[in-house]
């Protein structure tokens, strides 16, 4: 059992990580500073740096935590469940929490991944995806998440104000397309 001090440190680390993600969603990477995050959490910039070397490091840890949570949800699926149906359900459940303040929803996680990619100048999303027992399942999972990402991206590009029902429809349509991939023919 962690001591009170260890628990407080873990809580501070989590708050800094989540506030970094929230501010990057609201202000973008260019408009977010360590001082902003520290102030929002009620600590000094020095304290931020005791936990993270940079905003990028805090975002990376946030995405790793999200990947672990996603993996835990996959692990809770019944044995023999369809990977496609399970991922669709997880994405839709996460989409329901879509708001600027909720950094845990699928829209936010994909946007944070995109922000981190803009910092790196290269794709980083595969780094955060969980590995599964075999290559075939891992490849299928990456493909399904790319499909989900495309649906969420299409939702993000709808004119404001966006209706969450449209986002759900795009996600369902994307996964239905995945179900029918074998029957789609070139023109």
Short mmCIF file of N, CA and C in Angstrom, two decimals:
data_model
loop_
_atom_site.label_atom_id
_atom_site.label_comp_id
_atom_site.label_asym_id
_atom_site.label_seq_id
_atom_site.Cartn_x
_atom_site.Cartn_y
_atom_site.Cartn_z
N UNK A 1 0.85 -1.18 0.00
CA UNK A 1 0.00 0.00 0.00
C UNK A 1 0.89 1.24 0.00
N UNK A 2 0.61 2.19 -0.91
CA UNK A 2 1.47 3.38 -0.97
C UNK A 2 1.28 4.27 0.27
N UNK A 3 2.35 4.95 0.60
CA UNK A 3 2.28 5.90 1.71
C UNK A 3 1.47 7.11 1.26
N UNK A 4 1.10 7.95 2.22
CA UNK A 4 0.34 9.17 1.90
C UNK A 4 1.15 10.05 0.95
N UNK A 5 2.45 10.14 1.17
CA UNK A 5 3.32 10.96 0.31
C UNK A 5 3.35 10.40 -1.12
N UNK A 6 3.50 9.08 -1.24
CA UNK A 6 3.53 8.45 -2.56
C UNK A 6 2.19 8.65 -3.28
N UNK A 7 1.10 8.53 -2.53
CA UNK A 7 -0.23 8.73 -3.13
C UNK A 7 -0.40 10.17 -3.61
N UNK A 8 0.08 11.13 -2.84
CA UNK A 8 -0.02 12.55 -3.23
C UNK A 8 0.82 12.81 -4.48
N UNK A 9 2.02 12.21 -4.54
CA UNK A 9 2.86 12.39 -5.72
C UNK A 9 2.19 11.79 -6.97
N UNK A 10 1.60 10.62 -6.81
CA UNK A 10 0.91 9.98 -7.94
C UNK A 10 -0.27 10.83 -8.39
N UNK A 11 -0.99 11.40 -7.43
CA UNK A 11 -2.13 12.26 -7.76
C UNK A 11 -1.66 13.52 -8.49
N UNK A 12 -0.58 14.14 -8.01
CA UNK A 12 -0.05 15.33 -8.66
C UNK A 12 0.39 15.01 -10.08
N UNK A 13 1.09 13.89 -10.26
CA UNK A 13 1.55 13.47 -11.59
C UNK A 13 0.34 13.30 -12.53
N UNK A 14 -0.70 12.63 -12.05
CA UNK A 14 -1.89 12.41 -12.87
C UNK A 14 -2.58 13.73 -13.21
N UNK A 15 -2.67 14.62 -12.25
CA UNK A 15 -3.31 15.92 -12.50
C UNK A 15 -2.52 16.73 -13.53
N UNK A 16 -1.19 16.73 -13.41
CA UNK A 16 -0.35 17.45 -14.38
C UNK A 16 -0.51 16.86 -15.78
N UNK A 17 -0.50 15.55 -15.87
CA UNK A 17 -0.63 14.87 -17.14
C UNK A 17 -1.98 15.19 -17.79
N UNK A 18 -3.06 15.10 -17.03
CA UNK A 18 -4.39 15.34 -17.56
C UNK A 18 -4.61 16.81 -17.91
N UNK A 19 -4.08 17.70 -17.09
CA UNK A 19 -4.23 19.14 -17.38
C UNK A 19 -3.44 19.51 -18.62
N UNK A 20 -2.27 18.90 -18.81
CA UNK A 20 -1.51 19.13 -20.05
C UNK A 20 -2.37 18.72 -21.24
N UNK A 21 -2.97 17.55 -21.17
CA UNK A 21 -3.82 17.08 -22.26
C UNK A 21 -5.00 18.03 -22.49
N UNK A 22 -5.65 18.44 -21.42
CA UNK A 22 -6.81 19.34 -21.54
C UNK A 22 -6.43 20.66 -22.18
N UNK A 23 -5.33 21.26 -21.70
CA UNK A 23 -4.93 22.56 -22.25
C UNK A 23 -4.49 22.45 -23.70
N UNK A 24 -3.82 21.36 -24.07
CA UNK A 24 -3.43 21.18 -25.46
C UNK A 24 -4.68 21.05 -26.34
N UNK A 25 -5.71 20.40 -25.83
CA UNK A 25 -6.97 20.31 -26.59
C UNK A 25 -7.61 21.67 -26.79
N UNK A 26 -7.55 22.51 -25.76
CA UNK A 26 -8.20 23.82 -25.80
C UNK A 26 -7.35 24.84 -26.55
N UNK A 27 -6.05 24.86 -26.28
CA UNK A 27 -5.18 25.91 -26.81
C UNK A 27 -4.23 25.46 -27.91
N UNK A 28 -4.07 24.17 -28.09
CA UNK A 28 -3.09 23.67 -29.04
C UNK A 28 -1.71 23.59 -28.40
N UNK A 29 -0.79 22.96 -29.10
CA UNK A 29 0.56 22.80 -28.55
C UNK A 29 1.29 24.13 -28.47
N UNK A 30 1.05 25.00 -29.44
CA UNK A 30 1.73 26.30 -29.46
C UNK A 30 1.23 27.23 -28.35
N UNK A 31 -0.03 27.05 -27.95
CA UNK A 31 -0.61 27.95 -26.96
C UNK A 31 -0.57 27.42 -25.53
N UNK A 32 0.12 26.32 -25.32
CA UNK A 32 0.19 25.73 -23.98
C UNK A 32 1.63 25.76 -23.49
N UNK A 33 1.81 26.25 -22.27
CA UNK A 33 3.14 26.29 -21.67
C UNK A 33 3.14 25.50 -20.37
N UNK A 34 4.34 25.16 -19.93
CA UNK A 34 4.50 24.49 -18.64
C UNK A 34 3.92 25.36 -17.54
N UNK A 35 4.16 26.67 -17.62
CA UNK A 35 3.64 27.59 -16.60
C UNK A 35 2.11 27.55 -16.55
N UNK A 36 1.45 27.46 -17.72
CA UNK A 36 -0.01 27.37 -17.77
C UNK A 36 -0.51 26.11 -17.05
N UNK A 37 0.12 24.99 -17.36
CA UNK A 37 -0.29 23.72 -16.76
C UNK A 37 -0.07 23.76 -15.25
N UNK A 38 1.12 24.19 -14.85
CA UNK A 38 1.44 24.25 -13.43
C UNK A 38 0.46 25.14 -12.68
N UNK A 39 0.18 26.31 -13.23
CA UNK A 39 -0.75 27.24 -12.60
C UNK A 39 -2.15 26.63 -12.46
N UNK A 40 -2.61 25.96 -13.50
CA UNK A 40 -3.94 25.34 -13.46
C UNK A 40 -4.04 24.25 -12.40
N UNK A 41 -2.93 23.58 -12.13
CA UNK A 41 -2.91 22.51 -11.13
C UNK A 41 -2.60 23.06 -9.74
N UNK A 42 -2.06 24.29 -9.69
CA UNK A 42 -1.74 24.89 -8.40
C UNK A 42 -0.37 24.52 -7.88
N UNK A 43 0.56 24.29 -8.82
CA UNK A 43 1.95 24.00 -8.44
C UNK A 43 2.87 24.92 -9.24
N UNK A 44 4.14 24.86 -8.96
CA UNK A 44 5.10 25.68 -9.69
C UNK A 44 5.57 24.96 -10.95
N UNK A 45 6.16 25.72 -11.87
CA UNK A 45 6.74 25.12 -13.07
C UNK A 45 7.86 24.16 -12.67
N UNK A 46 8.56 24.49 -11.62
CA UNK A 46 9.63 23.60 -11.14
C UNK A 46 9.04 22.25 -10.71
N UNK A 47 7.90 22.30 -10.04
CA UNK A 47 7.24 21.05 -9.64
C UNK A 47 6.84 20.25 -10.88
N UNK A 48 6.31 20.93 -11.91
CA UNK A 48 5.99 20.23 -13.15
C UNK A 48 7.21 19.48 -13.64
N UNK A 49 8.37 20.16 -13.65
CA UNK A 49 9.60 19.54 -14.17
C UNK A 49 10.15 18.46 -13.26
N UNK A 50 9.69 18.40 -12.02
CA UNK A 50 10.05 17.27 -11.17
C UNK A 50 9.37 15.99 -11.65
N UNK A 51 8.26 16.15 -12.35
CA UNK A 51 7.50 15.00 -12.83
C UNK A 51 7.73 14.71 -14.31
N UNK A 52 7.85 15.76 -15.11
CA UNK A 52 7.97 15.60 -16.56
C UNK A 52 9.05 16.53 -17.10
N UNK A 53 9.81 16.04 -18.05
CA UNK A 53 10.86 16.85 -18.66
C UNK A 53 10.27 17.92 -19.58
N UNK A 54 9.06 17.66 -20.12
CA UNK A 54 8.46 18.58 -21.08
C UNK A 54 6.96 18.32 -21.17
N UNK A 55 6.27 19.22 -21.86
CA UNK A 55 4.85 19.00 -22.15
C UNK A 55 4.68 17.72 -22.98
N UNK A 56 5.59 17.53 -23.91
CA UNK A 56 5.56 16.34 -24.76
C UNK A 56 5.62 15.07 -23.91
N UNK A 57 6.48 15.05 -22.91
CA UNK A 57 6.60 13.87 -22.04
C UNK A 57 5.30 13.62 -21.28
N UNK A 58 4.65 14.69 -20.83
CA UNK A 58 3.37 14.54 -20.13
C UNK A 58 2.30 13.99 -21.08
N UNK A 59 2.29 14.47 -22.32
CA UNK A 59 1.33 13.97 -23.31
C UNK A 59 1.59 12.50 -23.64
N UNK A 60 2.87 12.14 -23.77
CA UNK A 60 3.21 10.75 -24.05
C UNK A 60 2.73 9.84 -22.93
N UNK A 61 2.95 10.25 -21.69
CA UNK A 61 2.50 9.43 -20.56
C UNK A 61 0.97 9.35 -20.54
N UNK A 62 0.31 10.44 -20.86
CA UNK A 62 -1.15 10.43 -20.93
C UNK A 62 -1.61 9.39 -21.96
N UNK A 63 -1.00 9.40 -23.14
CA UNK A 63 -1.41 8.46 -24.19
C UNK A 63 -1.10 7.02 -23.80
N UNK A 64 0.02 6.80 -23.11
CA UNK A 64 0.32 5.44 -22.62
C UNK A 64 -0.75 4.98 -21.64
N UNK A 65 -1.19 5.87 -20.76
CA UNK A 65 -2.25 5.53 -19.80
C UNK A 65 -3.55 5.21 -20.54
N UNK A 66 -3.85 5.98 -21.59
CA UNK A 66 -5.06 5.72 -22.37
C UNK A 66 -4.96 4.36 -23.07
N UNK A 67 -3.77 4.04 -23.60
CA UNK A 67 -3.58 2.74 -24.26
C UNK A 67 -3.76 1.60 -23.26
N UNK A 68 -3.26 1.78 -22.04
CA UNK A 68 -3.45 0.74 -21.02
C UNK A 68 -4.92 0.58 -20.67
N UNK A 69 -5.64 1.68 -20.57
CA UNK A 69 -7.07 1.61 -20.27
C UNK A 69 -7.83 0.92 -21.41
N UNK A 70 -7.44 1.23 -22.65
CA UNK A 70 -8.06 0.59 -23.81
C UNK A 70 -7.79 -0.92 -23.77
N UNK A 71 -6.55 -1.28 -23.49
CA UNK A 71 -6.18 -2.71 -23.42
C UNK A 71 -7.00 -3.40 -22.32
N UNK A 72 -7.17 -2.74 -21.19
CA UNK A 72 -7.96 -3.32 -20.09
C UNK A 72 -9.40 -3.57 -20.55
N UNK A 73 -9.95 -2.65 -21.34
CA UNK A 73 -11.31 -2.84 -21.86
C UNK A 73 -11.36 -4.02 -22.83
N UNK A 74 -10.33 -4.15 -23.68
CA UNK A 74 -10.27 -5.30 -24.59
C UNK A 74 -10.21 -6.60 -23.79
N UNK A 75 -9.41 -6.59 -22.73
CA UNK A 75 -9.24 -7.80 -21.92
C UNK A 75 -10.53 -8.21 -21.21
N UNK A 76 -11.45 -7.27 -21.01
CA UNK A 76 -12.71 -7.57 -20.34
C UNK A 76 -13.75 -8.19 -21.28
N UNK A 77 -13.47 -8.16 -22.57
CA UNK A 77 -14.42 -8.74 -23.52
C UNK A 77 -14.48 -10.25 -23.31
N UNK A 78 -15.64 -10.84 -23.53
CA UNK A 78 -15.75 -12.29 -23.36
C UNK A 78 -14.86 -13.04 -24.35
N UNK A 79 -14.37 -14.18 -23.93
CA UNK A 79 -13.54 -15.02 -24.81
C UNK A 79 -14.32 -15.31 -26.09
N UNK A 80 -13.64 -15.20 -27.21
CA UNK A 80 -14.27 -15.49 -28.49
C UNK A 80 -15.09 -14.35 -29.06
N UNK A 81 -15.15 -13.21 -28.36
CA UNK A 81 -15.91 -12.06 -28.86
C UNK A 81 -15.27 -11.54 -30.14
N UNK A 82 -16.06 -10.95 -30.99
CA UNK A 82 -15.57 -10.35 -32.22
C UNK A 82 -14.71 -9.13 -31.88
N UNK A 83 -13.48 -9.09 -32.41
CA UNK A 83 -12.61 -7.94 -32.19
C UNK A 83 -13.26 -6.68 -32.76
N UNK A 84 -13.83 -6.79 -33.95
CA UNK A 84 -14.46 -5.64 -34.59
C UNK A 84 -15.59 -5.10 -33.73
N UNK A 85 -16.48 -5.97 -33.27
CA UNK A 85 -17.61 -5.51 -32.44
C UNK A 85 -17.14 -4.93 -31.12
N UNK A 86 -16.11 -5.53 -30.54
CA UNK A 86 -15.59 -5.05 -29.25
C UNK A 86 -14.98 -3.67 -29.40
N UNK A 87 -14.16 -3.47 -30.43
CA UNK A 87 -13.54 -2.16 -30.64
C UNK A 87 -14.61 -1.13 -30.96
N UNK A 88 -15.58 -1.48 -31.78
CA UNK A 88 -16.67 -0.55 -32.10
C UNK A 88 -17.39 -0.12 -30.82
N UNK A 89 -17.68 -1.07 -29.95
CA UNK A 89 -18.38 -0.75 -28.70
C UNK A 89 -17.53 0.16 -27.81
N UNK A 90 -16.24 -0.13 -27.71
CA UNK A 90 -15.35 0.71 -26.88
C UNK A 90 -15.30 2.13 -27.44
N UNK A 91 -15.15 2.25 -28.76
CA UNK A 91 -15.07 3.57 -29.40
C UNK A 91 -16.38 4.33 -29.20
N UNK A 92 -17.51 3.67 -29.41
CA UNK A 92 -18.80 4.35 -29.23
C UNK A 92 -19.02 4.76 -27.77
N UNK A 93 -18.68 3.87 -26.83
CA UNK A 93 -18.82 4.22 -25.41
C UNK A 93 -17.96 5.43 -25.07
N UNK A 94 -16.75 5.46 -25.60
CA UNK A 94 -15.84 6.57 -25.35
C UNK A 94 -16.35 7.85 -26.01
N UNK A 95 -16.92 7.71 -27.19
CA UNK A 95 -17.42 8.88 -27.92
C UNK A 95 -18.53 9.57 -27.14
N UNK A 96 -19.31 8.83 -26.39
CA UNK A 96 -20.40 9.42 -25.62
C UNK A 96 -19.89 10.43 -24.60
N UNK A 97 -18.64 10.32 -24.19
CA UNK A 97 -18.06 11.28 -23.25
C UNK A 97 -17.41 12.45 -23.96
N UNK A 98 -17.85 12.76 -25.18
CA UNK A 98 -17.22 13.79 -26.01
C UNK A 98 -17.51 15.19 -25.48
N UNK A 99 -16.48 15.82 -24.92
CA UNK A 99 -16.55 17.23 -24.52
C UNK A 99 -15.13 17.73 -24.34
N UNK A 100 -14.96 19.04 -24.34
CA UNK A 100 -13.63 19.62 -24.20
C UNK A 100 -13.00 19.27 -22.86
N UNK A 101 -13.81 19.15 -21.83
CA UNK A 101 -13.27 18.86 -20.51
C UNK A 101 -12.95 17.39 -20.30
N UNK A 102 -13.46 16.51 -21.14
CA UNK A 102 -13.23 15.08 -20.98
C UNK A 102 -12.08 14.65 -21.88
N UNK A 103 -10.90 14.54 -21.31
CA UNK A 103 -9.73 14.16 -22.10
C UNK A 103 -9.68 12.66 -22.37
N UNK A 104 -10.58 11.89 -21.76
CA UNK A 104 -10.55 10.44 -21.91
C UNK A 104 -11.35 9.93 -23.11
N UNK A 105 -12.13 10.78 -23.76
CA UNK A 105 -12.94 10.27 -24.86
C UNK A 105 -12.10 10.09 -26.13
N UNK A 106 -12.63 9.31 -27.05
CA UNK A 106 -11.90 8.93 -28.25
C UNK A 106 -11.53 10.15 -29.10
N UNK A 107 -12.39 11.13 -29.19
CA UNK A 107 -12.09 12.33 -29.98
C UNK A 107 -10.87 13.03 -29.39
N UNK A 108 -10.86 13.21 -28.08
CA UNK A 108 -9.75 13.88 -27.42
C UNK A 108 -8.45 13.10 -27.57
N UNK A 109 -8.51 11.79 -27.36
CA UNK A 109 -7.30 10.97 -27.46
C UNK A 109 -6.72 11.06 -28.87
N UNK A 110 -7.57 10.96 -29.90
CA UNK A 110 -7.07 11.07 -31.27
C UNK A 110 -6.50 12.46 -31.54
N UNK A 111 -7.14 13.51 -31.02
CA UNK A 111 -6.62 14.87 -31.21
C UNK A 111 -5.28 15.05 -30.50
N UNK A 112 -5.14 14.49 -29.32
CA UNK A 112 -3.87 14.59 -28.59
C UNK A 112 -2.78 13.84 -29.34
N UNK A 113 -3.12 12.69 -29.89
CA UNK A 113 -2.17 11.93 -30.70
C UNK A 113 -1.71 12.78 -31.89
N UNK A 114 -2.64 13.44 -32.55
CA UNK A 114 -2.32 14.30 -33.68
C UNK A 114 -1.43 15.46 -33.24
N UNK A 115 -1.72 16.05 -32.08
CA UNK A 115 -0.89 17.15 -31.56
C UNK A 115 0.52 16.67 -31.29
N UNK A 116 0.65 15.50 -30.72
CA UNK A 116 1.98 14.95 -30.43
C UNK A 116 2.72 14.64 -31.73
N UNK A 117 1.99 14.17 -32.74
CA UNK A 117 2.61 13.92 -34.03
C UNK A 117 3.11 15.22 -34.66
N UNK A 118 2.41 16.33 -34.43
CA UNK A 118 2.87 17.61 -34.97
C UNK A 118 4.16 18.04 -34.28
N UNK A 119 4.32 17.70 -33.02
CA UNK A 119 5.56 18.02 -32.30
C UNK A 119 6.70 17.15 -32.84
N UNK A 120 6.44 15.85 -32.98
CA UNK A 120 7.46 14.91 -33.45
C UNK A 120 7.74 15.05 -34.94
N UNK A 121 6.75 15.52 -35.69
CA UNK A 121 6.90 15.59 -37.13
C UNK A 121 6.78 14.23 -37.80
N UNK A 122 6.28 13.25 -37.08
CA UNK A 122 6.11 11.90 -37.62
C UNK A 122 5.00 11.20 -36.85
N UNK A 123 4.57 10.08 -37.39
CA UNK A 123 3.50 9.32 -36.73
C UNK A 123 4.01 8.69 -35.44
N UNK A 124 3.24 8.86 -34.40
CA UNK A 124 3.59 8.26 -33.11
C UNK A 124 2.49 7.34 -32.61
N UNK A 125 1.36 7.30 -33.29
CA UNK A 125 0.21 6.57 -32.77
C UNK A 125 0.50 5.09 -32.55
N UNK A 126 1.25 4.46 -33.44
CA UNK A 126 1.53 3.04 -33.28
C UNK A 126 2.30 2.75 -31.99
N UNK A 127 3.06 3.72 -31.52
CA UNK A 127 3.82 3.57 -30.28
C UNK A 127 2.90 3.31 -29.10
N UNK A 128 1.70 3.85 -29.15
CA UNK A 128 0.79 3.78 -28.01
C UNK A 128 -0.24 2.67 -28.12
N UNK A 129 -0.25 1.97 -29.24
CA UNK A 129 -1.23 0.91 -29.40
C UNK A 129 -0.78 -0.34 -28.65
N UNK A 130 -1.72 -0.99 -28.00
CA UNK A 130 -1.34 -2.20 -27.26
C UNK A 130 -1.00 -3.34 -28.20
N UNK A 131 -0.03 -4.16 -27.85
CA UNK A 131 0.25 -5.35 -28.63
C UNK A 131 -0.61 -6.48 -28.12
N UNK A 132 -1.06 -7.27 -29.03
CA UNK A 132 -1.92 -8.39 -28.66
C UNK A 132 -1.16 -9.69 -28.86
N UNK A 133 -1.82 -10.78 -28.55
CA UNK A 133 -1.18 -12.09 -28.50
C UNK A 133 -0.54 -12.51 -29.82
N UNK A 134 -1.13 -12.16 -30.92
CA UNK A 134 -0.55 -12.59 -32.20
C UNK A 134 -0.58 -11.46 -33.22
N UNK A 135 0.23 -11.63 -34.23
CA UNK A 135 0.39 -10.58 -35.24
C UNK A 135 -0.92 -10.30 -35.97
N UNK A 136 -1.66 -11.34 -36.32
CA UNK A 136 -2.91 -11.15 -37.06
C UNK A 136 -3.89 -10.28 -36.27
N UNK A 137 -4.03 -10.55 -34.99
CA UNK A 137 -4.95 -9.77 -34.15
C UNK A 137 -4.45 -8.34 -34.01
N UNK A 138 -3.14 -8.17 -33.84
CA UNK A 138 -2.57 -6.81 -33.72
C UNK A 138 -2.80 -6.01 -34.99
N UNK A 139 -2.57 -6.63 -36.14
CA UNK A 139 -2.78 -5.94 -37.42
C UNK A 139 -4.25 -5.56 -37.57
N UNK A 140 -5.14 -6.48 -37.22
CA UNK A 140 -6.58 -6.18 -37.30
C UNK A 140 -6.94 -5.03 -36.38
N UNK A 141 -6.39 -5.03 -35.16
CA UNK A 141 -6.68 -3.95 -34.21
C UNK A 141 -6.20 -2.61 -34.76
N UNK A 142 -4.99 -2.55 -35.29
CA UNK A 142 -4.47 -1.30 -35.85
C UNK A 142 -5.37 -0.82 -36.99
N UNK A 143 -5.82 -1.74 -37.83
CA UNK A 143 -6.72 -1.37 -38.92
C UNK A 143 -8.04 -0.82 -38.41
N UNK A 144 -8.60 -1.46 -37.39
CA UNK A 144 -9.88 -0.99 -36.83
C UNK A 144 -9.72 0.37 -36.18
N UNK A 145 -8.60 0.59 -35.50
CA UNK A 145 -8.39 1.90 -34.89
C UNK A 145 -8.17 2.98 -35.95
N UNK A 146 -7.54 2.61 -37.06
CA UNK A 146 -7.40 3.57 -38.17
C UNK A 146 -8.77 3.93 -38.74
N UNK A 147 -9.65 2.94 -38.82
CA UNK A 147 -11.02 3.19 -39.29
C UNK A 147 -11.75 4.10 -38.31
N UNK A 148 -11.60 3.83 -37.02
CA UNK A 148 -12.23 4.69 -36.00
C UNK A 148 -11.67 6.10 -36.09
N UNK A 149 -10.35 6.21 -36.26
CA UNK A 149 -9.70 7.51 -36.37
C UNK A 149 -10.28 8.29 -37.55
N UNK A 150 -10.45 7.62 -38.69
CA UNK A 150 -11.00 8.28 -39.87
C UNK A 150 -12.41 8.80 -39.60
N UNK A 151 -13.22 8.00 -38.90
CA UNK A 151 -14.59 8.43 -38.58
C UNK A 151 -14.58 9.63 -37.64
N UNK A 152 -13.72 9.58 -36.63
CA UNK A 152 -13.63 10.70 -35.68
C UNK A 152 -13.10 11.94 -36.38
N UNK A 153 -12.14 11.77 -37.28
CA UNK A 153 -11.61 12.91 -38.04
C UNK A 153 -12.71 13.52 -38.91
N UNK A 154 -13.51 12.69 -39.54
CA UNK A 154 -14.63 13.20 -40.35
C UNK A 154 -15.60 13.99 -39.46
N UNK A 155 -15.85 13.48 -38.26
CA UNK A 155 -16.73 14.18 -37.31
C UNK A 155 -16.13 15.54 -36.94
N UNK A 156 -14.83 15.57 -36.67
CA UNK A 156 -14.16 16.81 -36.28
C UNK A 156 -14.22 17.86 -37.39
N UNK A 157 -14.34 17.42 -38.63
CA UNK A 157 -14.39 18.35 -39.76
C UNK A 157 -15.81 18.78 -40.14
N UNK A 158 -16.81 18.27 -39.42
CA UNK A 158 -18.17 18.75 -39.65
C UNK A 158 -18.27 20.19 -39.16
N UNK A 159 -19.14 21.00 -39.77
CA UNK A 159 -19.28 22.38 -39.31
C UNK A 159 -19.87 22.43 -37.89
N UNK A 160 -19.47 23.44 -37.15
CA UNK A 160 -20.01 23.67 -35.81
C UNK A 160 -21.41 24.24 -35.95
N UNK A 161 -22.31 24.01 -35.05
CA UNK A 161 -22.18 23.08 -33.93
C UNK A 161 -22.38 21.65 -34.42
N UNK A 162 -21.51 20.75 -33.96
CA UNK A 162 -21.60 19.35 -34.37
C UNK A 162 -22.60 18.62 -33.47
N UNK A 163 -23.33 17.72 -34.07
CA UNK A 163 -24.29 16.90 -33.34
C UNK A 163 -23.62 15.56 -33.03
N UNK A 164 -23.49 15.19 -31.75
CA UNK A 164 -22.87 13.91 -31.40
C UNK A 164 -23.53 12.71 -32.10
N UNK A 165 -24.81 12.82 -32.42
CA UNK A 165 -25.48 11.72 -33.14
C UNK A 165 -24.84 11.51 -34.51
N UNK A 166 -24.36 12.60 -35.14
CA UNK A 166 -23.67 12.47 -36.42
C UNK A 166 -22.34 11.74 -36.24
N UNK A 167 -21.66 12.01 -35.14
CA UNK A 167 -20.41 11.31 -34.85
C UNK A 167 -20.64 9.82 -34.65
N UNK A 168 -21.67 9.49 -33.90
CA UNK A 168 -22.01 8.07 -33.69
C UNK A 168 -22.32 7.40 -35.02
N UNK A 169 -23.07 8.09 -35.85
CA UNK A 169 -23.42 7.54 -37.17
C UNK A 169 -22.17 7.29 -38.00
N UNK A 170 -21.24 8.25 -38.00
CA UNK A 170 -19.98 8.08 -38.75
C UNK A 170 -19.19 6.88 -38.23
N UNK A 171 -19.14 6.71 -36.92
CA UNK A 171 -18.41 5.58 -36.33
C UNK A 171 -19.08 4.27 -36.73
N UNK A 172 -20.40 4.20 -36.59
CA UNK A 172 -21.12 2.97 -36.97
C UNK A 172 -20.93 2.65 -38.46
N UNK A 173 -21.01 3.70 -39.29
CA UNK A 173 -20.83 3.52 -40.73
C UNK A 173 -19.42 3.02 -41.05
N UNK A 174 -18.42 3.56 -40.36
CA UNK A 174 -17.04 3.13 -40.58
C UNK A 174 -16.86 1.66 -40.22
N UNK A 175 -17.42 1.24 -39.10
CA UNK A 175 -17.28 -0.16 -38.70
C UNK A 175 -18.11 -1.08 -39.59
N UNK A 176 -19.23 -0.60 -40.10
CA UNK A 176 -20.02 -1.41 -41.04
C UNK A 176 -19.22 -1.59 -42.34
N UNK A 177 -18.54 -0.55 -42.76
CA UNK A 177 -17.67 -0.65 -43.94
C UNK A 177 -16.59 -1.70 -43.69
N UNK A 178 -16.02 -1.71 -42.49
CA UNK A 178 -15.00 -2.71 -42.15
C UNK A 178 -15.58 -4.12 -42.24
N UNK A 179 -16.82 -4.29 -41.78
CA UNK A 179 -17.46 -5.61 -41.86
C UNK A 179 -17.61 -6.08 -43.31
N UNK A 180 -17.76 -5.12 -44.22
CA UNK A 180 -18.03 -5.45 -45.62
C UNK A 180 -16.80 -5.36 -46.52
N UNK A 181 -15.63 -5.19 -45.94
CA UNK A 181 -14.42 -4.99 -46.76
C UNK A 181 -14.23 -6.08 -47.82
N UNK A 182 -14.49 -7.31 -47.46
CA UNK A 182 -14.28 -8.41 -48.41
C UNK A 182 -15.18 -8.35 -49.62
N UNK A 183 -16.30 -7.68 -49.50
CA UNK A 183 -17.25 -7.64 -50.62
C UNK A 183 -17.14 -6.36 -51.44
N UNK A 184 -16.31 -5.42 -51.02
CA UNK A 184 -16.16 -4.17 -51.77
C UNK A 184 -15.28 -4.42 -52.99
N UNK A 185 -15.78 -4.02 -54.14
CA UNK A 185 -15.06 -4.24 -55.40
C UNK A 185 -14.63 -2.90 -55.99
N UNK A 186 -13.51 -2.93 -56.68
CA UNK A 186 -13.02 -1.73 -57.37
C UNK A 186 -13.95 -1.41 -58.54
N UNK A 187 -14.10 -0.12 -58.86
CA UNK A 187 -14.97 0.24 -60.00
C UNK A 187 -14.39 -0.22 -61.32
#
